[in-house]
Short mmCIF file of C-alpha atoms (C1' of nucleotides) in Angstrom, two decimals:
data_model
loop_
_atom_site.label_atom_id
_atom_site.label_comp_id
_atom_site.label_asym_id
_atom_site.label_seq_id
_atom_site.Cartn_x
_atom_site.Cartn_y
_atom_site.Cartn_z
CA UNK A 1 6.51 98.04 -103.45
CA UNK A 2 3.59 96.34 -105.07
CA UNK A 3 3.86 97.88 -108.51
CA UNK A 4 7.63 98.13 -108.86
CA UNK A 5 9.07 97.39 -112.26
CA UNK A 6 11.39 94.70 -111.02
CA UNK A 7 9.50 92.79 -108.37
CA UNK A 8 11.35 90.11 -106.46
CA UNK A 9 10.99 86.49 -107.58
CA UNK A 10 7.54 85.08 -107.02
CA UNK A 11 8.47 82.81 -104.19
CA UNK A 12 9.97 85.72 -102.29
CA UNK A 13 6.93 87.87 -102.72
CA UNK A 14 4.70 85.15 -101.36
CA UNK A 15 7.00 84.37 -98.47
CA UNK A 16 6.77 87.98 -97.35
CA UNK A 17 3.05 87.87 -96.66
CA UNK A 18 3.06 87.95 -92.88
CA UNK A 19 1.14 85.17 -91.20
CA UNK A 20 -1.89 86.51 -89.40
CA UNK A 21 -1.80 89.89 -91.11
CA UNK A 22 -5.34 90.84 -92.03
CA UNK A 23 -4.40 93.28 -94.82
CA UNK A 24 -7.45 95.33 -93.83
CA UNK A 25 -9.82 93.79 -96.35
CA UNK A 26 -7.38 92.91 -99.10
CA UNK A 27 -6.68 89.44 -100.41
CA UNK A 28 -3.02 90.17 -99.85
CA UNK A 29 -0.80 93.17 -99.28
CA UNK A 30 -0.47 95.62 -102.13
CA UNK A 31 -3.50 94.47 -104.02
CA UNK A 32 -6.09 97.19 -103.51
CA UNK A 33 -8.25 96.06 -106.42
CA UNK A 34 -9.17 92.89 -104.57
CA UNK A 35 -11.28 93.95 -101.65
CA UNK A 36 -13.15 91.30 -99.73
CA UNK A 37 -16.68 91.42 -98.41
CA UNK A 38 -16.98 90.57 -94.71
CA UNK A 39 -19.14 87.57 -93.96
CA UNK A 40 -19.90 85.42 -90.92
CA UNK A 41 -20.61 81.78 -90.27
CA UNK A 42 -21.88 80.19 -87.10
CA UNK A 43 -20.43 77.09 -85.48
CA UNK A 44 -20.76 74.00 -87.70
CA UNK A 45 -22.16 76.02 -90.57
CA UNK A 46 -21.18 74.95 -94.07
CA UNK A 47 -19.19 77.47 -96.09
CA UNK A 48 -19.33 75.40 -99.27
CA UNK A 49 -19.95 71.79 -100.19
CA UNK A 50 -18.13 69.33 -102.40
CA UNK A 51 -19.26 69.58 -105.99
CA UNK A 52 -20.61 73.11 -105.66
CA UNK A 53 -19.54 75.73 -108.12
CA UNK A 54 -16.45 77.48 -106.76
CA UNK A 55 -17.81 81.00 -106.83
CA UNK A 56 -15.71 82.51 -104.05
CA UNK A 57 -12.45 82.26 -102.22
CA UNK A 58 -12.15 83.06 -98.53
CA UNK A 59 -9.78 84.62 -96.07
CA UNK A 60 -10.26 83.84 -92.38
CA UNK A 61 -10.46 86.88 -90.15
CA UNK A 62 -11.40 85.17 -86.89
CA UNK A 63 -12.52 81.72 -85.89
CA UNK A 64 -11.49 78.60 -87.78
CA UNK A 65 -12.59 76.48 -90.74
CA UNK A 66 -12.05 72.85 -91.69
CA UNK A 67 -11.94 71.53 -95.26
CA UNK A 68 -12.44 67.84 -95.79
CA UNK A 69 -13.31 64.98 -98.10
CA UNK A 70 -15.61 62.10 -97.26
CA UNK A 71 -16.01 58.59 -98.62
CA UNK A 72 -19.43 57.14 -99.26
CA UNK A 73 -19.26 55.08 -96.07
CA UNK A 74 -18.59 58.16 -93.95
CA UNK A 75 -14.84 57.94 -93.50
CA UNK A 76 -13.60 61.52 -93.43
CA UNK A 77 -10.22 63.08 -94.04
CA UNK A 78 -9.73 66.68 -93.03
CA UNK A 79 -7.11 68.12 -95.37
CA UNK A 80 -6.68 71.39 -93.56
CA UNK A 81 -7.64 73.69 -90.72
CA UNK A 82 -7.77 77.33 -91.69
CA UNK A 83 -6.99 79.84 -88.98
CA UNK A 84 -7.04 83.67 -89.00
CA UNK A 85 -4.97 84.99 -91.89
CA UNK A 86 -5.28 81.79 -93.94
CA UNK A 87 -6.88 81.64 -97.37
CA UNK A 88 -8.96 78.73 -98.58
CA UNK A 89 -11.41 77.79 -101.30
CA UNK A 90 -9.06 77.85 -104.29
CA UNK A 91 -9.64 74.93 -106.59
CA UNK A 92 -8.16 73.52 -109.73
CA UNK A 93 -11.28 73.61 -111.86
CA UNK A 94 -14.79 74.96 -111.61
CA UNK A 95 -16.13 72.99 -108.68
CA UNK A 96 -15.13 72.65 -105.03
CA UNK A 97 -13.58 69.28 -104.31
CA UNK A 98 -13.94 69.66 -100.56
CA UNK A 99 -16.54 70.64 -98.06
CA UNK A 100 -15.70 73.61 -95.84
CA UNK A 101 -17.32 74.22 -92.44
CA UNK A 102 -16.81 76.68 -89.63
CA UNK A 103 -15.41 75.10 -86.46
CA UNK A 104 -16.72 77.94 -84.37
CA UNK A 105 -18.33 81.27 -85.08
CA UNK A 106 -16.11 82.58 -87.84
CA UNK A 107 -15.62 85.81 -89.73
CA UNK A 108 -14.18 85.75 -93.22
CA UNK A 109 -13.57 88.00 -96.18
CA UNK A 110 -15.11 86.75 -99.40
CA UNK A 111 -13.59 87.38 -102.81
CA UNK A 112 -15.18 86.54 -106.14
CA UNK A 113 -13.20 83.83 -107.84
CA UNK A 114 -13.74 85.40 -111.25
CA UNK A 115 -12.44 88.71 -110.02
CA UNK A 116 -9.39 87.11 -108.51
CA UNK A 117 -8.70 85.23 -111.73
CA UNK A 118 -9.19 88.35 -113.77
CA UNK A 119 -6.71 90.19 -111.58
CA UNK A 120 -4.27 87.31 -111.96
CA UNK A 121 -4.66 87.38 -115.73
CA UNK A 122 -3.93 91.09 -115.89
CA UNK A 123 -1.22 91.45 -113.29
CA UNK A 124 1.65 89.02 -113.15
CA UNK A 125 2.36 90.04 -109.62
CA UNK A 126 -1.06 88.94 -108.44
CA UNK A 127 -0.70 85.64 -110.25
CA UNK A 128 2.72 85.16 -108.64
CA UNK A 129 1.28 85.74 -105.19
CA UNK A 130 -1.42 83.19 -105.88
CA UNK A 131 1.15 80.77 -107.25
CA UNK A 132 3.22 81.24 -104.12
CA UNK A 133 0.23 80.56 -101.91
CA UNK A 134 -0.58 77.40 -103.81
CA UNK A 135 3.02 76.23 -103.42
CA UNK A 136 2.79 76.95 -99.71
CA UNK A 137 -0.36 74.84 -99.43
CA UNK A 138 1.30 72.11 -101.43
CA UNK A 139 4.26 72.08 -99.10
CA UNK A 140 1.94 71.69 -96.10
CA UNK A 141 0.09 68.91 -97.85
CA UNK A 142 3.33 67.07 -98.56
CA UNK A 143 4.44 67.35 -94.96
CA UNK A 144 1.07 66.00 -93.93
CA UNK A 145 1.46 63.03 -96.30
CA UNK A 146 4.65 62.09 -94.47
CA UNK A 147 2.77 62.30 -91.20
CA UNK A 148 -0.17 60.23 -92.45
CA UNK A 149 1.93 57.65 -94.21
CA UNK A 150 4.83 57.14 -91.86
CA UNK A 151 4.31 58.51 -88.36
CA UNK A 152 2.96 56.81 -85.26
CA UNK A 153 -0.09 58.03 -83.37
CA UNK A 154 2.10 59.64 -80.71
CA UNK A 155 4.20 61.47 -83.28
CA UNK A 156 1.11 62.65 -85.12
CA UNK A 157 -0.55 64.11 -82.05
CA UNK A 158 2.65 65.73 -80.78
CA UNK A 159 3.41 67.30 -84.16
CA UNK A 160 -0.18 68.46 -84.47
CA UNK A 161 -0.24 70.19 -81.09
CA UNK A 162 2.98 72.06 -81.82
CA UNK A 163 1.70 73.07 -85.24
CA UNK A 164 -1.56 74.46 -83.89
CA UNK A 165 0.25 76.38 -81.17
CA UNK A 166 2.57 77.89 -83.77
CA UNK A 167 -0.26 78.90 -86.04
CA UNK A 168 -2.31 80.41 -83.23
CA UNK A 169 0.76 82.40 -82.26
CA UNK A 170 0.23 81.15 -78.76
CA UNK A 171 2.90 80.97 -76.16
CA UNK A 172 2.25 78.53 -73.37
CA UNK A 173 -1.41 77.82 -72.76
CA UNK A 174 -4.15 77.82 -75.40
CA UNK A 175 -7.46 76.22 -76.35
CA UNK A 176 -7.65 73.80 -79.23
CA UNK A 177 -10.22 75.23 -81.62
CA UNK A 178 -11.41 71.80 -82.78
CA UNK A 179 -12.97 68.66 -81.30
CA UNK A 180 -11.26 65.31 -80.88
CA UNK A 181 -13.19 64.06 -83.87
CA UNK A 182 -11.74 66.81 -86.02
CA UNK A 183 -8.24 66.11 -84.76
CA UNK A 184 -8.69 62.40 -85.40
CA UNK A 185 -10.00 62.96 -88.90
CA UNK A 186 -7.08 65.26 -89.64
CA UNK A 187 -4.46 62.86 -88.29
CA UNK A 188 -5.94 59.69 -89.76
CA UNK A 189 -6.72 58.25 -86.32
CA UNK A 190 -9.81 57.57 -84.18
CA UNK A 191 -11.00 59.84 -81.39
CA UNK A 192 -10.15 57.13 -78.88
CA UNK A 193 -6.56 56.95 -80.04
CA UNK A 194 -6.24 60.73 -79.97
CA UNK A 195 -7.63 60.79 -76.46
CA UNK A 196 -5.40 57.97 -75.21
CA UNK A 197 -2.35 59.54 -76.84
CA UNK A 198 -2.97 62.89 -75.18
CA UNK A 199 -3.38 61.18 -71.82
CA UNK A 200 -0.10 59.38 -72.39
CA UNK A 201 1.66 62.60 -73.41
CA UNK A 202 0.37 64.23 -70.24
CA UNK A 203 1.67 61.32 -68.17
CA UNK A 204 5.07 61.73 -69.82
CA UNK A 205 5.11 65.39 -68.86
CA UNK A 206 4.90 66.57 -72.47
CA UNK A 207 1.81 68.66 -71.78
CA UNK A 208 -0.77 69.77 -69.22
CA UNK A 209 -4.50 69.70 -69.78
CA UNK A 210 -7.45 71.52 -68.31
CA UNK A 211 -11.10 71.29 -69.30
CA UNK A 212 -10.87 69.16 -72.41
CA UNK A 213 -9.69 71.73 -74.94
CA UNK A 214 -7.11 73.70 -72.99
CA UNK A 215 -3.50 72.55 -73.22
CA UNK A 216 -0.09 73.76 -72.13
CA UNK A 217 2.74 72.32 -74.19
CA UNK A 218 6.20 71.38 -72.99
CA UNK A 219 7.86 71.97 -76.32
CA UNK A 220 11.18 70.40 -75.41
CA UNK A 221 9.45 67.12 -74.51
CA UNK A 222 7.22 67.18 -77.57
CA UNK A 223 10.10 67.88 -79.92
CA UNK A 224 11.82 64.81 -78.60
CA UNK A 225 8.71 62.76 -79.38
CA UNK A 226 8.55 63.94 -82.98
CA UNK A 227 12.28 63.73 -83.78
CA UNK A 228 12.98 65.13 -87.22
CA UNK B 1 -4.22 81.56 -128.45
CA UNK B 2 -1.39 82.01 -126.06
CA UNK B 3 -0.98 85.76 -126.28
CA UNK B 4 -4.58 86.84 -126.76
CA UNK B 5 -5.69 90.00 -125.02
CA UNK B 6 -8.48 88.32 -123.11
CA UNK B 7 -7.12 84.98 -122.06
CA UNK B 8 -9.45 82.51 -120.42
CA UNK B 9 -9.48 82.26 -116.62
CA UNK B 10 -6.28 80.80 -115.20
CA UNK B 11 -7.80 77.53 -114.22
CA UNK B 12 -9.02 76.99 -117.76
CA UNK B 13 -5.67 77.76 -119.26
CA UNK B 14 -3.99 75.26 -117.00
CA UNK B 15 -6.61 72.60 -117.57
CA UNK B 16 -5.99 72.84 -121.30
CA UNK B 17 -2.39 71.63 -121.04
CA UNK B 18 -2.77 68.16 -122.52
CA UNK B 19 -1.45 65.37 -120.35
CA UNK B 20 1.56 63.73 -121.91
CA UNK B 21 2.12 66.50 -124.44
CA UNK B 22 5.85 67.16 -124.68
CA UNK B 23 5.51 70.72 -126.06
CA UNK B 24 8.69 70.09 -128.06
CA UNK B 25 11.09 71.57 -125.53
CA UNK B 26 8.84 74.17 -123.94
CA UNK B 27 7.81 74.28 -120.32
CA UNK B 28 4.24 74.47 -121.54
CA UNK B 29 2.39 75.28 -124.71
CA UNK B 30 2.66 78.82 -126.01
CA UNK B 31 5.67 79.76 -123.97
CA UNK B 32 8.52 79.91 -126.48
CA UNK B 33 10.78 81.94 -124.21
CA UNK B 34 11.11 79.00 -121.82
CA UNK B 35 13.05 76.36 -123.65
CA UNK B 36 14.36 73.42 -121.69
CA UNK B 37 17.75 71.78 -121.95
CA UNK B 38 17.59 68.01 -122.46
CA UNK B 39 19.26 66.00 -119.74
CA UNK B 40 19.46 62.35 -118.75
CA UNK B 41 19.63 60.39 -115.52
CA UNK B 42 20.39 56.74 -115.07
CA UNK B 43 18.39 54.33 -112.92
CA UNK B 44 18.51 55.30 -109.22
CA UNK B 45 20.42 58.49 -109.95
CA UNK B 46 19.63 61.49 -107.78
CA UNK B 47 18.17 64.49 -109.56
CA UNK B 48 18.35 66.71 -106.50
CA UNK B 49 18.56 66.24 -102.76
CA UNK B 50 16.63 67.68 -99.86
CA UNK B 51 18.12 70.94 -98.70
CA UNK B 52 19.89 71.69 -101.98
CA UNK B 53 19.40 75.02 -103.63
CA UNK B 54 16.46 74.78 -106.02
CA UNK B 55 18.26 75.87 -109.16
CA UNK B 56 16.15 74.08 -111.75
CA UNK B 57 12.71 72.72 -112.45
CA UNK B 58 12.20 69.62 -114.53
CA UNK B 59 9.84 68.17 -117.08
CA UNK B 60 9.86 64.43 -117.63
CA UNK B 61 10.27 63.37 -121.26
CA UNK B 62 10.67 59.63 -120.73
CA UNK B 63 11.22 57.34 -117.77
CA UNK B 64 9.98 58.17 -114.29
CA UNK B 65 11.04 60.05 -111.17
CA UNK B 66 10.12 59.75 -107.49
CA UNK B 67 10.17 62.62 -105.02
CA UNK B 68 10.22 61.76 -101.34
CA UNK B 69 10.90 62.82 -97.79
CA UNK B 70 12.74 60.73 -95.20
CA UNK B 71 12.78 60.75 -91.41
CA UNK B 72 16.03 60.39 -89.52
CA UNK B 73 15.31 56.74 -88.78
CA UNK B 74 14.87 55.92 -92.45
CA UNK B 75 11.08 55.92 -92.76
CA UNK B 76 10.34 57.25 -96.22
CA UNK B 77 7.26 58.80 -97.76
CA UNK B 78 7.15 59.16 -101.52
CA UNK B 79 4.96 62.17 -102.24
CA UNK B 80 4.79 61.67 -105.98
CA UNK B 81 5.80 59.72 -109.03
CA UNK B 82 6.48 61.86 -112.06
CA UNK B 83 5.79 60.31 -115.44
CA UNK B 84 6.35 61.64 -118.97
CA UNK B 85 4.76 65.06 -119.35
CA UNK B 86 4.83 65.82 -115.63
CA UNK B 87 6.69 68.75 -114.11
CA UNK B 88 8.47 68.58 -110.78
CA UNK B 89 11.03 70.48 -108.75
CA UNK B 90 8.98 73.57 -107.92
CA UNK B 91 9.39 74.63 -104.34
CA UNK B 92 8.02 77.23 -102.04
CA UNK B 93 11.30 78.83 -101.06
CA UNK B 94 14.93 78.62 -102.09
CA UNK B 95 15.72 75.03 -101.20
CA UNK B 96 14.35 71.67 -102.27
CA UNK B 97 12.30 70.03 -99.56
CA UNK B 98 12.36 66.64 -101.20
CA UNK B 99 14.84 64.31 -102.76
CA UNK B 100 14.22 63.38 -106.40
CA UNK B 101 15.58 60.24 -108.02
CA UNK B 102 15.14 58.54 -111.37
CA UNK B 103 13.26 55.23 -111.15
CA UNK B 104 14.76 54.09 -114.43
CA UNK B 105 16.85 55.69 -117.14
CA UNK B 106 15.07 58.99 -117.55
CA UNK B 107 15.17 61.93 -119.94
CA UNK B 108 14.07 65.35 -118.76
CA UNK B 109 14.03 68.94 -119.84
CA UNK B 110 15.68 71.29 -117.40
CA UNK B 111 14.58 74.88 -116.91
CA UNK B 112 16.34 77.48 -114.80
CA UNK B 113 14.18 78.39 -111.85
CA UNK B 114 15.22 82.04 -112.03
CA UNK B 115 14.28 82.20 -115.67
CA UNK B 116 10.91 80.65 -115.00
CA UNK B 117 10.28 83.06 -112.17
CA UNK B 118 11.36 85.99 -114.32
CA UNK B 119 8.96 84.90 -117.02
CA UNK B 120 6.20 84.58 -114.43
CA UNK B 121 6.94 88.05 -113.13
CA UNK B 122 6.71 89.58 -116.56
CA UNK B 123 3.86 87.63 -118.09
CA UNK B 124 0.68 87.05 -116.16
CA UNK B 125 -0.19 84.19 -118.44
CA UNK B 126 2.93 82.28 -117.50
CA UNK B 127 2.29 82.88 -113.82
CA UNK B 128 -1.30 81.67 -114.27
CA UNK B 129 -0.11 78.46 -115.90
CA UNK B 130 2.28 77.88 -113.03
CA UNK B 131 -0.46 78.66 -110.53
CA UNK B 132 -2.71 76.18 -112.26
CA UNK B 133 -0.05 73.50 -112.14
CA UNK B 134 0.51 74.08 -108.46
CA UNK B 135 -3.24 73.79 -107.84
CA UNK B 136 -3.26 70.55 -109.82
CA UNK B 137 -0.46 69.15 -107.66
CA UNK B 138 -2.28 70.30 -104.56
CA UNK B 139 -5.40 68.49 -105.64
CA UNK B 140 -3.44 65.28 -106.14
CA UNK B 141 -1.81 65.71 -102.77
CA UNK B 142 -5.19 66.15 -101.11
CA UNK B 143 -6.58 63.05 -102.75
CA UNK B 144 -3.52 61.18 -101.54
CA UNK B 145 -4.09 62.43 -98.00
CA UNK B 146 -7.51 60.81 -98.05
CA UNK B 147 -5.92 57.59 -99.25
CA UNK B 148 -3.18 57.66 -96.61
CA UNK B 149 -5.43 58.69 -93.76
CA UNK B 150 -8.57 56.70 -94.40
CA UNK B 151 -8.20 53.86 -96.87
CA UNK B 152 -7.39 50.20 -96.28
CA UNK B 153 -4.38 48.47 -97.81
CA UNK B 154 -6.55 46.85 -100.48
CA UNK B 155 -8.15 50.15 -101.42
CA UNK B 156 -4.78 51.85 -101.58
CA UNK B 157 -3.24 49.30 -103.91
CA UNK B 158 -6.29 49.10 -106.15
CA UNK B 159 -6.52 52.88 -106.45
CA UNK B 160 -2.81 53.11 -107.10
CA UNK B 161 -2.84 50.57 -109.91
CA UNK B 162 -5.69 52.31 -111.68
CA UNK B 163 -4.00 55.67 -111.28
CA UNK B 164 -0.71 54.46 -112.75
CA UNK B 165 -2.49 52.86 -115.68
CA UNK B 166 -4.35 56.10 -116.35
CA UNK B 167 -1.22 58.16 -116.22
CA UNK B 168 0.75 55.83 -118.44
CA UNK B 169 -2.11 56.03 -120.90
CA UNK B 170 -2.06 52.30 -120.97
CA UNK B 171 -4.97 50.17 -121.97
CA UNK B 172 -4.91 46.63 -120.68
CA UNK B 173 -1.44 45.34 -119.89
CA UNK B 174 1.51 47.42 -118.69
CA UNK B 175 4.66 47.30 -116.57
CA UNK B 176 4.78 49.11 -113.27
CA UNK B 177 7.74 51.48 -113.51
CA UNK B 178 8.57 51.20 -109.80
CA UNK B 179 9.54 48.54 -107.26
CA UNK B 180 7.37 47.20 -104.47
CA UNK B 181 9.39 49.30 -102.06
CA UNK B 182 8.51 52.44 -103.97
CA UNK B 183 4.86 51.48 -104.10
CA UNK B 184 4.89 50.72 -100.38
CA UNK B 185 6.55 54.02 -99.52
CA UNK B 186 4.04 55.87 -101.66
CA UNK B 187 1.03 54.13 -100.15
CA UNK B 188 2.20 54.20 -96.53
CA UNK B 189 2.47 50.39 -96.37
CA UNK B 190 5.24 47.79 -96.25
CA UNK B 191 6.46 45.83 -99.26
CA UNK B 192 5.04 42.65 -97.75
CA UNK B 193 1.59 44.15 -97.46
CA UNK B 194 1.74 45.44 -101.03
CA UNK B 195 2.81 42.01 -102.23
CA UNK B 196 0.15 40.18 -100.26
CA UNK B 197 -2.51 42.63 -101.39
CA UNK B 198 -1.62 42.17 -105.04
CA UNK B 199 -1.76 38.40 -104.63
CA UNK B 200 -5.17 38.75 -103.05
CA UNK B 201 -6.39 41.05 -105.82
CA UNK B 202 -5.19 38.51 -108.36
CA UNK B 203 -7.04 35.73 -106.51
CA UNK B 204 -10.18 37.86 -106.61
CA UNK B 205 -9.84 38.26 -110.34
CA UNK B 206 -9.15 41.99 -110.13
CA UNK B 207 -5.89 41.68 -112.05
CA UNK B 208 -3.44 39.33 -113.77
CA UNK B 209 0.30 39.34 -113.18
CA UNK B 210 3.32 38.22 -115.13
CA UNK B 211 6.97 38.58 -114.25
CA UNK B 212 6.79 40.76 -111.16
CA UNK B 213 6.15 44.15 -112.73
CA UNK B 214 3.67 43.39 -115.47
CA UNK B 215 -0.02 43.67 -114.65
CA UNK B 216 -3.33 43.53 -116.48
CA UNK B 217 -6.12 45.28 -114.65
CA UNK B 218 -9.76 44.32 -114.54
CA UNK B 219 -11.03 47.83 -114.02
CA UNK B 220 -14.59 46.89 -113.20
CA UNK B 221 -13.40 44.69 -110.31
CA UNK B 222 -10.91 47.24 -109.07
CA UNK B 223 -13.44 50.04 -109.12
CA UNK B 224 -15.68 47.96 -106.91
CA UNK B 225 -12.81 47.57 -104.45
CA UNK B 226 -12.16 51.30 -104.22
CA UNK B 227 -15.81 52.46 -104.04
CA UNK B 228 -16.02 56.22 -104.19
"C1'" DC C 1 24.27 28.72 -115.17
"C1'" DG C 2 24.90 31.43 -111.21
"C1'" DC C 3 24.39 35.47 -108.73
"C1'" DA C 4 22.15 39.55 -106.73
"C1'" DG C 5 18.38 42.07 -106.36
"C1'" DT C 6 13.42 41.73 -106.05
"C1'" DA C 7 9.21 39.64 -104.88
"C1'" DT C 8 6.34 36.28 -102.37
"C1'" DT C 9 4.79 33.70 -98.53
"C1'" DG C 10 4.36 32.32 -93.63
"C1'" DA C 11 4.06 32.80 -88.53
"C1'" DG C 12 3.54 35.70 -84.82
"C1'" DC C 13 3.12 40.14 -82.76
"C1'" DG C 14 1.72 44.83 -81.73
"C1'" DG C 15 -0.39 49.26 -82.53
"C1'" DT C 16 -4.82 51.09 -83.61
"C1'" DG C 17 -9.49 50.30 -84.33
"C1'" DT C 18 -13.96 48.74 -82.38
"C1'" DC C 19 -17.36 48.41 -79.06
"C1'" DA C 20 -19.00 49.60 -74.72
"C1'" DA C 21 -19.07 51.88 -70.35
"C1'" DG C 22 -18.08 55.76 -67.64
"C1'" DT C 23 -16.82 60.65 -66.80
"C1'" DT C 24 -16.50 65.49 -67.59
"C1'" DA C 25 -17.80 69.91 -69.57
"C1'" DG C 26 -20.84 73.31 -70.98
"C1'" DG C 27 -25.22 75.04 -71.89
"C1'" DT C 28 -30.29 75.57 -70.50
"C1'" DG C 29 -34.09 76.10 -67.74
"C1'" DG C 30 -36.03 76.10 -63.25
"C1'" DC D 1 -27.23 79.24 -58.42
"C1'" DC D 2 -28.13 74.71 -59.05
"C1'" DA D 3 -30.06 70.52 -61.48
"C1'" DC D 4 -30.28 68.57 -65.45
"C1'" DC D 5 -29.16 67.21 -70.08
"C1'" DT D 6 -26.54 66.46 -73.94
"C1'" DA D 7 -22.37 66.37 -76.35
"C1'" DA D 8 -17.69 65.68 -75.83
"C1'" DC D 9 -14.15 63.24 -73.86
"C1'" DT D 10 -11.84 59.38 -71.43
"C1'" DT D 11 -11.00 54.72 -70.26
"C1'" DG D 12 -11.14 49.66 -70.67
"C1'" DA D 13 -11.33 45.10 -72.97
"C1'" DC D 14 -10.70 42.86 -76.98
"C1'" DA D 15 -10.14 42.11 -82.08
"C1'" DC D 16 -7.89 42.68 -86.25
"C1'" DC D 17 -5.22 44.81 -89.85
"C1'" DG D 18 -0.90 45.56 -91.20
"C1'" DC D 19 4.04 45.21 -89.45
"C1'" DT D 20 8.17 42.43 -88.26
"C1'" DC D 21 11.13 38.83 -88.88
"C1'" DA D 22 12.42 34.95 -91.49
"C1'" DA D 23 12.53 31.78 -95.18
"C1'" DT D 24 11.76 30.78 -99.96
"C1'" DA D 25 11.01 31.73 -104.89
"C1'" DC D 26 11.48 34.39 -108.78
"C1'" DT D 27 13.62 37.46 -112.38
"C1'" DG D 28 16.93 39.59 -115.04
"C1'" DC D 29 21.44 39.91 -116.27
"C1'" DG D 30 26.34 38.71 -116.69
#
DNA sequence: CGCAGTATTGAGCGGTGTCAAGTTAGGTGG
DNA sequence: CCACCTAACTTGACACCGCTCAATACTGCG
């Protein structure tokens, strides 16, 4: 399928990459020339820092990673959480424009950026896959802009919880892989507001909590909160 | 340069597309098989709507376009303004996930999405250019997330004004191509806050205004406002 | 000159942020 | 296994930034 003469349109090819599929060491399916090197990070360890040369790109195998930007006075915006199956570390340009850190002990596959670019230059199909992934990330970013610009704290938290559950593939009860601070810095809120909002959602019967991180979502209630 | 056997890495190729260059009808430099059809829209005219089949992609020749998302209750988030030289209309998937409208009378070049995708499938270089453009858009989106999530109204407006001036290639005095409502919906504010903030910036000597849309920026002052 | 759309200004309110205690959870050593 | 300790989380009181509602002024165009 990978080397067919008439591959499907780029967007289709990218859409077919199954979420969570590990591709046993490959960057994506049907690309055996791009084999990643396994690597591990411990909790809170930096994967790369803003301004560093973008030498590698990464695929999460287990654990979770946050990428963020900071202002000089410490205000932080997390632009994405990267869960198993996700790729991160692609940049427009030579240098990383984010910092990336492991949320918990995390295993990744590392791919040389140069190698990936070389493969993209030689094989249109690879470039199309990468294009599709970038468009996917862009779509997520645009959805998040709507959330940051126009949604209330309650809507943000509710949408976030449903999104994380979806991406973890969880059904029912699960543990949030990030702290309140991380959630707050992703949603453009403070930890206090996140905490209060979750309490309020629990009071409204939209979720159950146990032990800080563990939550059980009542999707029907939460969907009503988010509306649209 | 375009068809060399050892093209530069994708990111380089994309970075070399000069901002504002019209490429005389081409989607981008060195891609003569993708010739756009000129088309015009009048002020406030819809280019495409959310949910519509994504049949074309667009390159702005003159004028300006906004792309946005709306919630069911009317809250709107503009995710981007597209000025001469900019491309828009690429989607991850078959359907548009935004609405696009002309801010003023606008000329564009239209390219068939299928054709573009076919070209990308056949020529790695084309796909790399498209990948690079998507990464560029993603970078802008991520910067905007930081603005929406973590910056004050004053910082947002100041950063916005400098950005528009940069992109218009203006030096000194220029006319904002969009209304206060558009600015507000881009910055995640209300029109009143945008208006008040601009008044305040003028009082602080960070800019001069004339006739509603016309502004003259004092970049040194504005940079101090944004800080980082 | 008049009209309609656009922008500004003002007063008051409310949702989030800030600051400050408490409380809980989870890990470590006795 | 428990006591302790620290980090994470929750809760409360209050302040403030930006929103809402309302009135006024401007601008561009017929």
